[in-house]
Coordinates of C-alpha atoms in Angstrom, one line a residue:
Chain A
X11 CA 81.6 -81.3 -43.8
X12 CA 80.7 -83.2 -40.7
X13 CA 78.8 -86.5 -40.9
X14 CA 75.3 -85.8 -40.4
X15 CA 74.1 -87.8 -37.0
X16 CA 72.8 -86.9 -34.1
X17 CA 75.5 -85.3 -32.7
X18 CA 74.6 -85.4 -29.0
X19 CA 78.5 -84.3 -28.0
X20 CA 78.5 -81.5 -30.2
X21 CA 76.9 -78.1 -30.5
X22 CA 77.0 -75.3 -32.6
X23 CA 80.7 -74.0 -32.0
X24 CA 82.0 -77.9 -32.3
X25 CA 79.9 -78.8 -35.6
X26 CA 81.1 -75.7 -37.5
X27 CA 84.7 -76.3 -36.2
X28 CA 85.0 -79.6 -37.5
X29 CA 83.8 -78.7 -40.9
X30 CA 85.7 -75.4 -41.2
X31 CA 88.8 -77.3 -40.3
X32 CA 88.3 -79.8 -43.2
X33 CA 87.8 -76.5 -45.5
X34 CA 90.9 -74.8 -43.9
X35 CA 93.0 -77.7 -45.1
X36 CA 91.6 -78.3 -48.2
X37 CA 91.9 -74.7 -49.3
X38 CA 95.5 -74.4 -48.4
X39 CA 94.8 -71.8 -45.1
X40 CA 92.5 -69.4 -47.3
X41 CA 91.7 -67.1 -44.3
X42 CA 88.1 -66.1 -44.6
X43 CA 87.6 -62.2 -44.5
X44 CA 83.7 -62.8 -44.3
X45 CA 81.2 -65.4 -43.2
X46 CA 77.9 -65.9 -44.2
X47 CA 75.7 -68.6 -42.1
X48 CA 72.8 -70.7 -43.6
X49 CA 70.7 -72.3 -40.5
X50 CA 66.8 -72.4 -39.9
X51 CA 65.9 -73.5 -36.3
X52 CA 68.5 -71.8 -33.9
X53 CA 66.3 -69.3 -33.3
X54 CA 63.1 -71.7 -32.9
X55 CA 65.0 -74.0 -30.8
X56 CA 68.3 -72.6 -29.1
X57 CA 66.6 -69.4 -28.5
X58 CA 69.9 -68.5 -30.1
X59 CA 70.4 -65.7 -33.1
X60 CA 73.7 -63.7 -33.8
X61 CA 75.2 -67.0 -35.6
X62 CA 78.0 -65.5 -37.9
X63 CA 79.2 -64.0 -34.1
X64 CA 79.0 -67.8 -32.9
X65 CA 80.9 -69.4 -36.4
X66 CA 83.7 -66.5 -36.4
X67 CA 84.5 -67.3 -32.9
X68 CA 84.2 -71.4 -33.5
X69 CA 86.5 -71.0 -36.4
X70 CA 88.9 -68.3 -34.6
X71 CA 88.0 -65.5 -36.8
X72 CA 86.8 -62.8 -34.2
X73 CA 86.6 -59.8 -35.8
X74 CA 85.0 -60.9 -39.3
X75 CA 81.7 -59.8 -39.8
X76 CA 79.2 -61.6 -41.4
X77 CA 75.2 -63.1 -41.3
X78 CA 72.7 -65.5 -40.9
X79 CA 70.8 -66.1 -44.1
X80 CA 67.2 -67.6 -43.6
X81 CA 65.3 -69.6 -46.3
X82 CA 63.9 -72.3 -44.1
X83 CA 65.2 -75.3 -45.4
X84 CA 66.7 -73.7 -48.2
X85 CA 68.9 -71.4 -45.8
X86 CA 72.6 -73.2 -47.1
X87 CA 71.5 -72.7 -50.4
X88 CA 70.8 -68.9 -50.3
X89 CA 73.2 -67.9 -48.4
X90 CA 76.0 -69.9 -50.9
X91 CA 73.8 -67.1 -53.0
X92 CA 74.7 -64.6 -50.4
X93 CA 78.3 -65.5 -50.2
X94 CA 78.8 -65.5 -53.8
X95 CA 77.6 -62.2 -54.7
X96 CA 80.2 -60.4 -51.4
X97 CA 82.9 -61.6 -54.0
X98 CA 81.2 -61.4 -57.3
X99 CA 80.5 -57.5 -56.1
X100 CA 84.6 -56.8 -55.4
X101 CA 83.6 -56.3 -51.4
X102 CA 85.3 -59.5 -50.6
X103 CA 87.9 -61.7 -52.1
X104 CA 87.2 -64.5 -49.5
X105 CA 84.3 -65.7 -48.1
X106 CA 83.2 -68.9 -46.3
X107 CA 79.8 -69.6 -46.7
X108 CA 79.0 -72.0 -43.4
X109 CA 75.8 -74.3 -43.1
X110 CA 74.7 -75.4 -39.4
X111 CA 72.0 -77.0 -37.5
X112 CA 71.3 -78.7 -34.8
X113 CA 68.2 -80.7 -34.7
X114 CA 68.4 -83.9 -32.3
X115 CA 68.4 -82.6 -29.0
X116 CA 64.7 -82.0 -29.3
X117 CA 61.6 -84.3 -29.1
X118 CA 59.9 -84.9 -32.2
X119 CA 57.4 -82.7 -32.0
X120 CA 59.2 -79.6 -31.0
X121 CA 60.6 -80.6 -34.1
X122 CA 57.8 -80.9 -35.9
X123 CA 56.5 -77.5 -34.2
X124 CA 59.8 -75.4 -35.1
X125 CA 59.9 -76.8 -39.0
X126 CA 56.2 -75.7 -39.5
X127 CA 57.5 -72.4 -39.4
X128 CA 58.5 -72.8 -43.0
X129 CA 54.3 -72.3 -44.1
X130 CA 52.0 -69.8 -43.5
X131 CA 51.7 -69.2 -39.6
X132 CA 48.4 -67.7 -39.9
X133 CA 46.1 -69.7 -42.0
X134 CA 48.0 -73.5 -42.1
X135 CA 50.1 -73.7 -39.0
X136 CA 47.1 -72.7 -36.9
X137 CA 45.1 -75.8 -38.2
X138 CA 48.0 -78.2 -36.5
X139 CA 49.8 -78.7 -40.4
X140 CA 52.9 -79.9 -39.7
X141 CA 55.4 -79.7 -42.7
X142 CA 55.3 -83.9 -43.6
X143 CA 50.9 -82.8 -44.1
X144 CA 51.4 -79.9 -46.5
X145 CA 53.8 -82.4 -48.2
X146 CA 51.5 -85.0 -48.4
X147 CA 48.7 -82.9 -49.5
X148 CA 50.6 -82.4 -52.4
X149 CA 52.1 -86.1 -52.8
X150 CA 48.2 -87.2 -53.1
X151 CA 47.4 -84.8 -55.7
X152 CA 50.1 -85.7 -57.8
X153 CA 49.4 -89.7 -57.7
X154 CA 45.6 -88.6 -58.5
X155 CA 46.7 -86.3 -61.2
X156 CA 49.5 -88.6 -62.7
X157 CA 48.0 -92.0 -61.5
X158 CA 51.2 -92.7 -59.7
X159 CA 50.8 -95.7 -57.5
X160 CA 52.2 -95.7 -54.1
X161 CA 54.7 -98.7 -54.6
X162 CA 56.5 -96.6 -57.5
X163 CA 56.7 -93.8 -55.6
X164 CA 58.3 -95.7 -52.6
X165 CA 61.7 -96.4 -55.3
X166 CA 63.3 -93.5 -54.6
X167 CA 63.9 -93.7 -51.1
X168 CA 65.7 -97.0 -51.9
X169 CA 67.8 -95.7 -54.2
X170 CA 68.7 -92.6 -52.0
X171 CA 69.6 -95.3 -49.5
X172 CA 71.8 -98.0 -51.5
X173 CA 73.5 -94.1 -52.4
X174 CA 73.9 -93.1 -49.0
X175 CA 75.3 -96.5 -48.5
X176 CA 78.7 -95.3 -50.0
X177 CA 78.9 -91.8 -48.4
X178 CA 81.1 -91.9 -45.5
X179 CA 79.2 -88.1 -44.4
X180 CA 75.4 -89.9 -44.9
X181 CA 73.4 -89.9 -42.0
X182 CA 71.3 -92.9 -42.9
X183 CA 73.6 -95.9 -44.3
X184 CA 71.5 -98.5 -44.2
X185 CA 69.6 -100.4 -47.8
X186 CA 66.2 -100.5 -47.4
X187 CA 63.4 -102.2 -49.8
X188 CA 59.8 -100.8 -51.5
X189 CA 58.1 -102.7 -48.6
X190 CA 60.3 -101.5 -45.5
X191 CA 58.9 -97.7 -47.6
X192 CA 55.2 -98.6 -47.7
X193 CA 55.4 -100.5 -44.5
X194 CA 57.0 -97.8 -42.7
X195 CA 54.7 -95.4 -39.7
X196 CA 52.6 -93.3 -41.5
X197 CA 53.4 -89.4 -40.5
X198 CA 50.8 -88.1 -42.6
X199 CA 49.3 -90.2 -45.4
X200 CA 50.1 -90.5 -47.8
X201 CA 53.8 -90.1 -46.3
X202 CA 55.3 -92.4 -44.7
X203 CA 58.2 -92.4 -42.4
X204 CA 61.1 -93.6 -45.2
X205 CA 59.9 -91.1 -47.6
X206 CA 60.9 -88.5 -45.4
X207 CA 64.5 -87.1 -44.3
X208 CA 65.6 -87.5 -41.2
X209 CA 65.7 -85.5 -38.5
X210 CA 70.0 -84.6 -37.7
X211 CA 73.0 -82.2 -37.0
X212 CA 75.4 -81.3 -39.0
X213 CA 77.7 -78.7 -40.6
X214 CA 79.3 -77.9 -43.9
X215 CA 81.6 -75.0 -44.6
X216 CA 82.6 -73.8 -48.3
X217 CA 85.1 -71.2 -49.2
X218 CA 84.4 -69.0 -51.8
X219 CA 87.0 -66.6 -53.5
X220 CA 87.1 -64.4 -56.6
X221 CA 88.7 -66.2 -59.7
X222 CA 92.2 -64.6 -59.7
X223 CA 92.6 -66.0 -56.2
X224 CA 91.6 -69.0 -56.5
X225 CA 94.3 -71.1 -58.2
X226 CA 96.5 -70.2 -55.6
X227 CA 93.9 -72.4 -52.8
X228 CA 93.3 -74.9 -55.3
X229 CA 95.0 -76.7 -58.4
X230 CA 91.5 -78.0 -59.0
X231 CA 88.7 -74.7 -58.6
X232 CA 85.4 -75.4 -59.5
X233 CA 83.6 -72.3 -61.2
X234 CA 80.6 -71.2 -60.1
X235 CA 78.6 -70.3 -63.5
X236 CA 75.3 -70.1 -63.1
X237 CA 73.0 -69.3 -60.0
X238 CA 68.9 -68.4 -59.8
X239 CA 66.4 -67.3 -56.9
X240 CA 62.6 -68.2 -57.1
X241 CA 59.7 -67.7 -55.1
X242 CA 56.5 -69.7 -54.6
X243 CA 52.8 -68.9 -52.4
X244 CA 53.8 -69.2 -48.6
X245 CA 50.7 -70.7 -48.8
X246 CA 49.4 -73.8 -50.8
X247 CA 45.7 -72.1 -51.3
X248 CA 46.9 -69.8 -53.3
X249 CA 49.0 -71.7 -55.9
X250 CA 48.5 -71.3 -59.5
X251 CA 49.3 -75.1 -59.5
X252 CA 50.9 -76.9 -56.5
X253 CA 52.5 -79.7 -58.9
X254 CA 54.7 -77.1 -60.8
X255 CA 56.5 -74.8 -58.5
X256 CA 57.0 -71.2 -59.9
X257 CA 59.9 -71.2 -57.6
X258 CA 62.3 -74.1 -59.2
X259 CA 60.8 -72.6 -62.8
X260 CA 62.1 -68.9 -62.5
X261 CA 65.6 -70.5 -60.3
X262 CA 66.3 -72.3 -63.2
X263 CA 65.4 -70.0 -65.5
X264 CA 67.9 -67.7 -64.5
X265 CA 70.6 -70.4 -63.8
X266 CA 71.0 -72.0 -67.2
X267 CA 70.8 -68.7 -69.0
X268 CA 73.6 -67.1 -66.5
X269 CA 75.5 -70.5 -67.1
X270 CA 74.5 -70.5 -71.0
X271 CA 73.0 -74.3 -70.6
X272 CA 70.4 -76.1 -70.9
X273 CA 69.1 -79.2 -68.7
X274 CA 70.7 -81.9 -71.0
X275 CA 74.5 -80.3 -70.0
X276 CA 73.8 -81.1 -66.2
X277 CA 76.2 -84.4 -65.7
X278 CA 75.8 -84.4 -61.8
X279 CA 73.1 -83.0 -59.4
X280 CA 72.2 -82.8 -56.0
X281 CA 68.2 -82.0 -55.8
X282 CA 66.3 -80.9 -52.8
X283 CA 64.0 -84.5 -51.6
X284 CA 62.8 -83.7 -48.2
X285 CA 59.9 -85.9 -49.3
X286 CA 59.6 -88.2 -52.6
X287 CA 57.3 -85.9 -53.4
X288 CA 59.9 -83.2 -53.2
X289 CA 62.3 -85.4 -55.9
X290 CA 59.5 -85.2 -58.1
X291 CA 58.8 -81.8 -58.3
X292 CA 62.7 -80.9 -58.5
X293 CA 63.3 -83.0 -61.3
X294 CA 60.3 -82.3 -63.3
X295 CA 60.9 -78.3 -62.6
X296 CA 64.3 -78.4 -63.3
X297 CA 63.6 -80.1 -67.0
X298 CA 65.0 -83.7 -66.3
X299 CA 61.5 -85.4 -67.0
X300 CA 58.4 -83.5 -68.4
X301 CA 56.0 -82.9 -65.6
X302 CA 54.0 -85.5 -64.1
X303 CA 56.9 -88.5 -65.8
X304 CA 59.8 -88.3 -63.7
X305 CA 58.4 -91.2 -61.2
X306 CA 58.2 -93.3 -64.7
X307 CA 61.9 -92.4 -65.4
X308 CA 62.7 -93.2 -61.6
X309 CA 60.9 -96.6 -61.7
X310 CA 62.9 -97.1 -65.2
X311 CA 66.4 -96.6 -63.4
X312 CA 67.2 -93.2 -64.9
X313 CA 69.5 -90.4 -62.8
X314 CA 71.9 -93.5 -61.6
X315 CA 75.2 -93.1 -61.1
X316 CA 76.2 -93.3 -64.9
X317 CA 73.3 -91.3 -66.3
X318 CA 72.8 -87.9 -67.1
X319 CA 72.3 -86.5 -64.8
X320 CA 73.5 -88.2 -61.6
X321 CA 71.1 -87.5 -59.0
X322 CA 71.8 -87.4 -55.6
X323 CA 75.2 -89.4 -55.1
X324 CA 75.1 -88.6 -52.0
X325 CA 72.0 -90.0 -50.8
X326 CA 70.2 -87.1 -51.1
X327 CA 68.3 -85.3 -48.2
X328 CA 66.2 -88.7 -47.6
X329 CA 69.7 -90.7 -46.5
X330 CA 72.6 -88.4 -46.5
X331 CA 70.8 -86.9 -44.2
X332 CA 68.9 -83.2 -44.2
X333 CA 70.4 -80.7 -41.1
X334 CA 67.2 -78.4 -42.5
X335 CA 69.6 -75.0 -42.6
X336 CA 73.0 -76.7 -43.5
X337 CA 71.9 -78.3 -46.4
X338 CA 72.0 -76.6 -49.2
X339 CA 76.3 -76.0 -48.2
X340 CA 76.7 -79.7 -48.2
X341 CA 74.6 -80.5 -51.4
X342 CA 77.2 -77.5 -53.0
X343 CA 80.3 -79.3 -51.6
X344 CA 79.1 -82.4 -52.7
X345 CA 78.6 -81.2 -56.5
X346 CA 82.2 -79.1 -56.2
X347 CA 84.1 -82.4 -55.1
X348 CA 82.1 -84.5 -58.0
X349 CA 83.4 -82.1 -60.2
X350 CA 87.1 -82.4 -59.2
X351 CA 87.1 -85.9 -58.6
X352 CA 87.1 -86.5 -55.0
X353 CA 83.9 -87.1 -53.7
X354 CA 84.1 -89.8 -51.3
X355 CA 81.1 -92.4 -52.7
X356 CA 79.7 -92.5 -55.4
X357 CA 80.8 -90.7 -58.8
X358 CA 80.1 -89.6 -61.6
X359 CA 82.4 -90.3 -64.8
X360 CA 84.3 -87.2 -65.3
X361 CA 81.3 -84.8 -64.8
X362 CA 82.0 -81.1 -65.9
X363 CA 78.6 -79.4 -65.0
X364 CA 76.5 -79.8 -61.9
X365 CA 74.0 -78.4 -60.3
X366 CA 72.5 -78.0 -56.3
X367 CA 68.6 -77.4 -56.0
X368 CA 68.0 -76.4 -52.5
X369 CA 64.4 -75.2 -51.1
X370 CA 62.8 -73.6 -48.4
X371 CA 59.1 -74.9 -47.2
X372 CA 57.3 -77.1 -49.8
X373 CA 59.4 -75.4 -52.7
X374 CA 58.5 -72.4 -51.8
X375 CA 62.3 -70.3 -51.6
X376 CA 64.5 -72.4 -54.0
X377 CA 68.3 -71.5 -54.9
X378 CA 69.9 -73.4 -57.9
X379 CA 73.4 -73.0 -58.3
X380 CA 75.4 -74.2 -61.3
X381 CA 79.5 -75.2 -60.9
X382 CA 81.3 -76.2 -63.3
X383 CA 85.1 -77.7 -63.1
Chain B
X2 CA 52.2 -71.2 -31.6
X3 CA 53.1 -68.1 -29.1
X4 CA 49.1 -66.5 -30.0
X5 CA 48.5 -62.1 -29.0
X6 CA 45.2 -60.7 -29.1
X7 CA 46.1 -58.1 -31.7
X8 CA 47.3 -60.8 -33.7
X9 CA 44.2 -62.9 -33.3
X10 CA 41.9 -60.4 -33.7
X11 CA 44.0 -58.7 -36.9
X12 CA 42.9 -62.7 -38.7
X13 CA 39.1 -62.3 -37.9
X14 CA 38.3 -61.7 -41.0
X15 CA 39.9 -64.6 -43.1
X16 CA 39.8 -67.0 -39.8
X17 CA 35.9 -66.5 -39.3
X18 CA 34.3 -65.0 -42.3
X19 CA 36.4 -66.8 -44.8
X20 CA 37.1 -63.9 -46.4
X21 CA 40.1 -63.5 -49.4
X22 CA 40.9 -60.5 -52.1
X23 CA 39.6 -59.5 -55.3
X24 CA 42.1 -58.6 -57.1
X25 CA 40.8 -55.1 -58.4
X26 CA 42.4 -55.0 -61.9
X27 CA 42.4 -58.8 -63.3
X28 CA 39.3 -60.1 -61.3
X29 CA 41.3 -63.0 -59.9
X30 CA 39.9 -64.2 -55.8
X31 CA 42.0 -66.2 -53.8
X32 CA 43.0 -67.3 -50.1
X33 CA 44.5 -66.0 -47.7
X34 CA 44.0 -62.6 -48.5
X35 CA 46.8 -60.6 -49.7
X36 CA 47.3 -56.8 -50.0
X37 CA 48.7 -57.5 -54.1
X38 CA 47.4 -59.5 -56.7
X39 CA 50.4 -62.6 -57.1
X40 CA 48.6 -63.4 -60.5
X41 CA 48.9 -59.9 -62.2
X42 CA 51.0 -57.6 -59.9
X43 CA 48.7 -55.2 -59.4
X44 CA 48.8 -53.4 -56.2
X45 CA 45.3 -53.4 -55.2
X46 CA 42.9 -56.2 -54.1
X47 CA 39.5 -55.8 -52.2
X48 CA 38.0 -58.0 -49.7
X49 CA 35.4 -60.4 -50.4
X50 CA 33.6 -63.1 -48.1
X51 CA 34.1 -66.6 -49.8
X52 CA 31.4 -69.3 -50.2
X53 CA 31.6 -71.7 -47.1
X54 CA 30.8 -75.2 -49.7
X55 CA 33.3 -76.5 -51.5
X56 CA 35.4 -79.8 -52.3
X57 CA 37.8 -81.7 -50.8
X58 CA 40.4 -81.6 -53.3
X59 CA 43.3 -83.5 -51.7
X60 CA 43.9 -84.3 -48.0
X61 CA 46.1 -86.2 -45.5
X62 CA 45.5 -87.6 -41.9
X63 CA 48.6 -86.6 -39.9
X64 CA 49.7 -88.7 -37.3
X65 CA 52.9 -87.0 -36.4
X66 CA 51.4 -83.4 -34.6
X67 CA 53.1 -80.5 -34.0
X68 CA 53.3 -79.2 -30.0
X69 CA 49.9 -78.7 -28.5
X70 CA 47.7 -80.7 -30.9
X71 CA 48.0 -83.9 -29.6
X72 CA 44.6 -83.8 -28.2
X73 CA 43.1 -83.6 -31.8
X74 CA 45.3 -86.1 -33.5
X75 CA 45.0 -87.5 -35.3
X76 CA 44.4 -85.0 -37.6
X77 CA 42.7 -84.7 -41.2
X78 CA 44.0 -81.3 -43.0
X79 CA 42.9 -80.7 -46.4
X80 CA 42.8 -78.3 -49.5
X81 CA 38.8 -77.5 -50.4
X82 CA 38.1 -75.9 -53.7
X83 CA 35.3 -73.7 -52.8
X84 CA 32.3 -73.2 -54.8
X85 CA 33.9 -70.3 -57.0
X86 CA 37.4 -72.2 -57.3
X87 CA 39.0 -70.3 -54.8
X88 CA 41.4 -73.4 -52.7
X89 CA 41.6 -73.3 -49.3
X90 CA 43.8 -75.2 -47.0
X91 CA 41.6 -76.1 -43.7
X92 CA 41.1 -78.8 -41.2
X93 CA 38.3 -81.3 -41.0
X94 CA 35.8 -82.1 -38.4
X95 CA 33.5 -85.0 -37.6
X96 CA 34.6 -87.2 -40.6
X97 CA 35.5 -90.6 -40.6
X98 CA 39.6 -90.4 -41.8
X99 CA 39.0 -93.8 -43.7
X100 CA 36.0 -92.4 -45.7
X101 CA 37.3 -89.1 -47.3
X102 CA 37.4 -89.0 -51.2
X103 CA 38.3 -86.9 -53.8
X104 CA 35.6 -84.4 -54.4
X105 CA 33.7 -84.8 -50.9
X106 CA 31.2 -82.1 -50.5
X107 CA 32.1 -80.1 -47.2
X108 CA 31.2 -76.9 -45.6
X109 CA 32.7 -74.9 -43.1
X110 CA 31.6 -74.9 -39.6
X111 CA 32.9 -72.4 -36.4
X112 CA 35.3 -74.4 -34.3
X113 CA 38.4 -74.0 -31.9
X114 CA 41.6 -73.8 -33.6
X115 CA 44.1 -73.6 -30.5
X116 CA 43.9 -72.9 -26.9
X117 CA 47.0 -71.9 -25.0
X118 CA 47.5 -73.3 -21.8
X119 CA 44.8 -73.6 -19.1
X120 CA 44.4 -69.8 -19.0
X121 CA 45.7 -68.5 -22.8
X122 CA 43.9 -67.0 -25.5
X123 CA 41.7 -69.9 -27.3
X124 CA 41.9 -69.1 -30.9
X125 CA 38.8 -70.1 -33.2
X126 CA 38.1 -70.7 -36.8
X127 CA 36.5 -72.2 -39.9
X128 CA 37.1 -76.1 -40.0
X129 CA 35.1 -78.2 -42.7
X130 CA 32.6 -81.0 -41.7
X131 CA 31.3 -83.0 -44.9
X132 CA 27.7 -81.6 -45.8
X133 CA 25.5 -84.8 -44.7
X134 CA 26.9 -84.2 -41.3
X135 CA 26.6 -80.3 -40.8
X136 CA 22.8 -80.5 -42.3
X137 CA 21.4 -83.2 -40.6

């Protein structure tokens, strides 16, 4: 991984260099045979495709083929679900599964312009919703619905931060309080600027191989036992009910059956919270608070750092830092390095199973992957 | 936005007549149209023009625009349950940001959507303009 920043000196070659470098070494010289990218916006905003092409060359693989998997901001996540099945299907015993984007080098609302594309082009982007409205559309139904009030719903991003705080790799390392949230610019109300990621480049690279390899890259492999794919309306309009994503309910569906667990087994997690709102929905769809209670359980200090589940050690996307495409690889590395022990902030205690929710748009592609040590 | 005629003119129909589908087995109407029902699975839906009242179910005043909607901004997007249920996500027009409430009567009214450049295509659509206003 790269620390997320705005990486000015660095494109994509340099950011996927440095992190596959760090992977290189950590696996003992595994030697990718095949490369699968997640990104979102190089298209949008380097007018550049053909990424694997770019990320063989930047890691000095010429000659291995590969892809770009898209999921909007769920792009790492999926194509972690990419990578995984060229080994789990016998094509591949190696695989690196790289994350990248580049995000800084843009004004804000080019920014703004290019993450739209995650919605529905045709009947939402056309009106001028940028990604933070759709978000907040929803953030307002769910305090009417659940009588959330604001202030409650401003904890989380100070918790993400005092997180963040410890994570060397976090973008945002700086504590924060509920007023600096609610005081904060508005982007579109109800959101406010600290309830939203930030804007940032980065890269994260994880190698994947099939299990007889793998002791002999690692004395400590982390298992990857359980993964699930859901879909939601590209649009909001058409949602059966925009505060309980079908997406994160079939992804986890399928995860804890293929991993033969249920939601009480999870010891560490990384969730997708591009938004507070985003927390909210991820914890309540993945079954760590009944729907419409986990802002309760967040205002009562649950998902710390000695619960169960740990959420978000990192900082989550809110402070480590969200590089839209990239991700969902660094929420994955994050969970695999809880699980062996050597994450470098905060930790769980001896964690066995965790778990990375990664979406695309407002939950409407979501990947959940389960590891386990 | 990077707007075609053909594009434009594919959209009349849900962009000016607010029309959605039907889905031809379960019954179920919804917007945007959609060639298959996402309720039931069936494979068939029907068009049908929508009711132009509805409510203003939830909304949000954006501050933060995306590229080429800076003249408009700030702007007041919302999700309007329609008279028959059917949610639509639109944007509003001629309404104070500060008085919007949950359940605000609105109806839809023809307006421009996007314009591209001095010399583009100018794109037009249903916004929603609270009912006092559009009737009085």
């Amino acid at each position: 991984m790269t620390k997320i920043d705005r990486h000015y000196d660095k494109g994509f070659a340099e950011l996927i260099h440095e992190a596959f470098t760090k992977a290189f070494d950590d696996s003992r010289g595994a030697i990718p045979e095949a490369i699968v990218v997640g990104n979102m916006l190089s298209s949008s905003l380097y007018q550049q495709d053909s990424l694997a092409s770019l990320a063989a060359d930047a890691m000095g693989l010429r000659g291995r083929g590969g892809f770009k998997v898209e999921a909007a901001c769920g792009s790492g996540g999926h194509a972690f679900v990419a990578g995984y099945s060229l080994v789990a299907s016998g094509l591949y015993d190696v695989v690196a599964v790289v994350g990248v984007e580049k995000m800084s080098d843009y004004p804000t609302a080019r920014v703004t312009s290019a993450l739209a594309q995650a919605a529905d082009s045709e009947h939402e982007l056309i009106y001028g919703a940028s990604f933070p409205a759709l978000n907040a559309l929803v953030m307002r139904q769910y305090m009417i619905k659940y009588g959330a009030p604001r202030e409650d719903l401003a904890i989380w991003p100070v918790r993400m931060h005092e997180h963040a705080y410890y994570n060397p790799y976090a973008q945002l390392r700086n504590k924060i309080t509920v007023e600096d949230v609610i005081n904060s610019n508005v982007i579109a109300d109800p959101i406010r600027l600290m309830d939203s990621a930030p804007i940032g480049d980065g890269a994260a690279v994880v190698i994947l191989t099939s299990e007889e390899m793998a002791r002999r890259y690692s004395d400590t492999p982390v298992e990857v036992a359980g993964i699930g794919l859901g879909s939601e309306a590209l649009d909001l309009g058409s949602r059966d009910d925009t505060l309980k994503p079908v997406s994160i309910v079939k992804a986890a569906e399928k995860a804890y059956s293929m991993a033969k667990v249920e939601p009480r087994d999870i010891d560490v997690a990384e969730i997708h919270d591009a938004f507070t709102i985003t927390a909210l929905l991820c914890i309540e769809g993945l079954g760590f608070a009944e729907w419409g209670f986990s802002w309760k359980h967040i205002r009562d200090g649950r998902f710390g750092k000695d619960d169960k589940p740990a959420i978000n050690l990192s900082g989550g996307l809110k402070a480590r830092g969200h590089p839209v495409g990239a991700t969902g690889v660094y929420q994955v590395a994050e969970i695999a390095m809880q699980l062996r022990g050597d994450f470098p902030g905060l930790r769980a205690p001896s964690p066995s199973i965790g778990l990375a929710l990664n979406t695309g748009g407002v939950a409407t592609l979501t990947s959940i992957v389960i590891l386990r040590r | 936005m990077q707007m075609s005629p053909a594009r434009v003119w594919r959209e009349r129909g849900a962009r000016l007549r607010l029309e959605g589908s039907r889905c031809k087995k379960c019954g179920k109407t919804f917007y945007p149209p959609k060639p298959a029902c996402p309720y039931c699975g069936y494979k068939e839906t029907e068009r049908v023009e929508l009711p132009k009242r509805g409510r203003v179910v939830s909304w949000t005043v954006e501050y933060t625009v995306p590229e080429g909607y800076r003249a408009g901004s700030p702007l007041v997007i919302a999700l309007i349950e329609l008279e028959n249920g059917v949610r639509v996500l639109s944007a509003l027009a001629d309404v104070d940001p500060d008085k919007i409430y949950y359940g605000m009567e609105v109806e839809a009214v023809l307006r421009r959507l996007w314009t591209e450049g001095d010399e583009g295509l100018i794109v037009y659509g249903l916004k929603f303009v609270p009912v006092n206003i559009s009737t009085s």
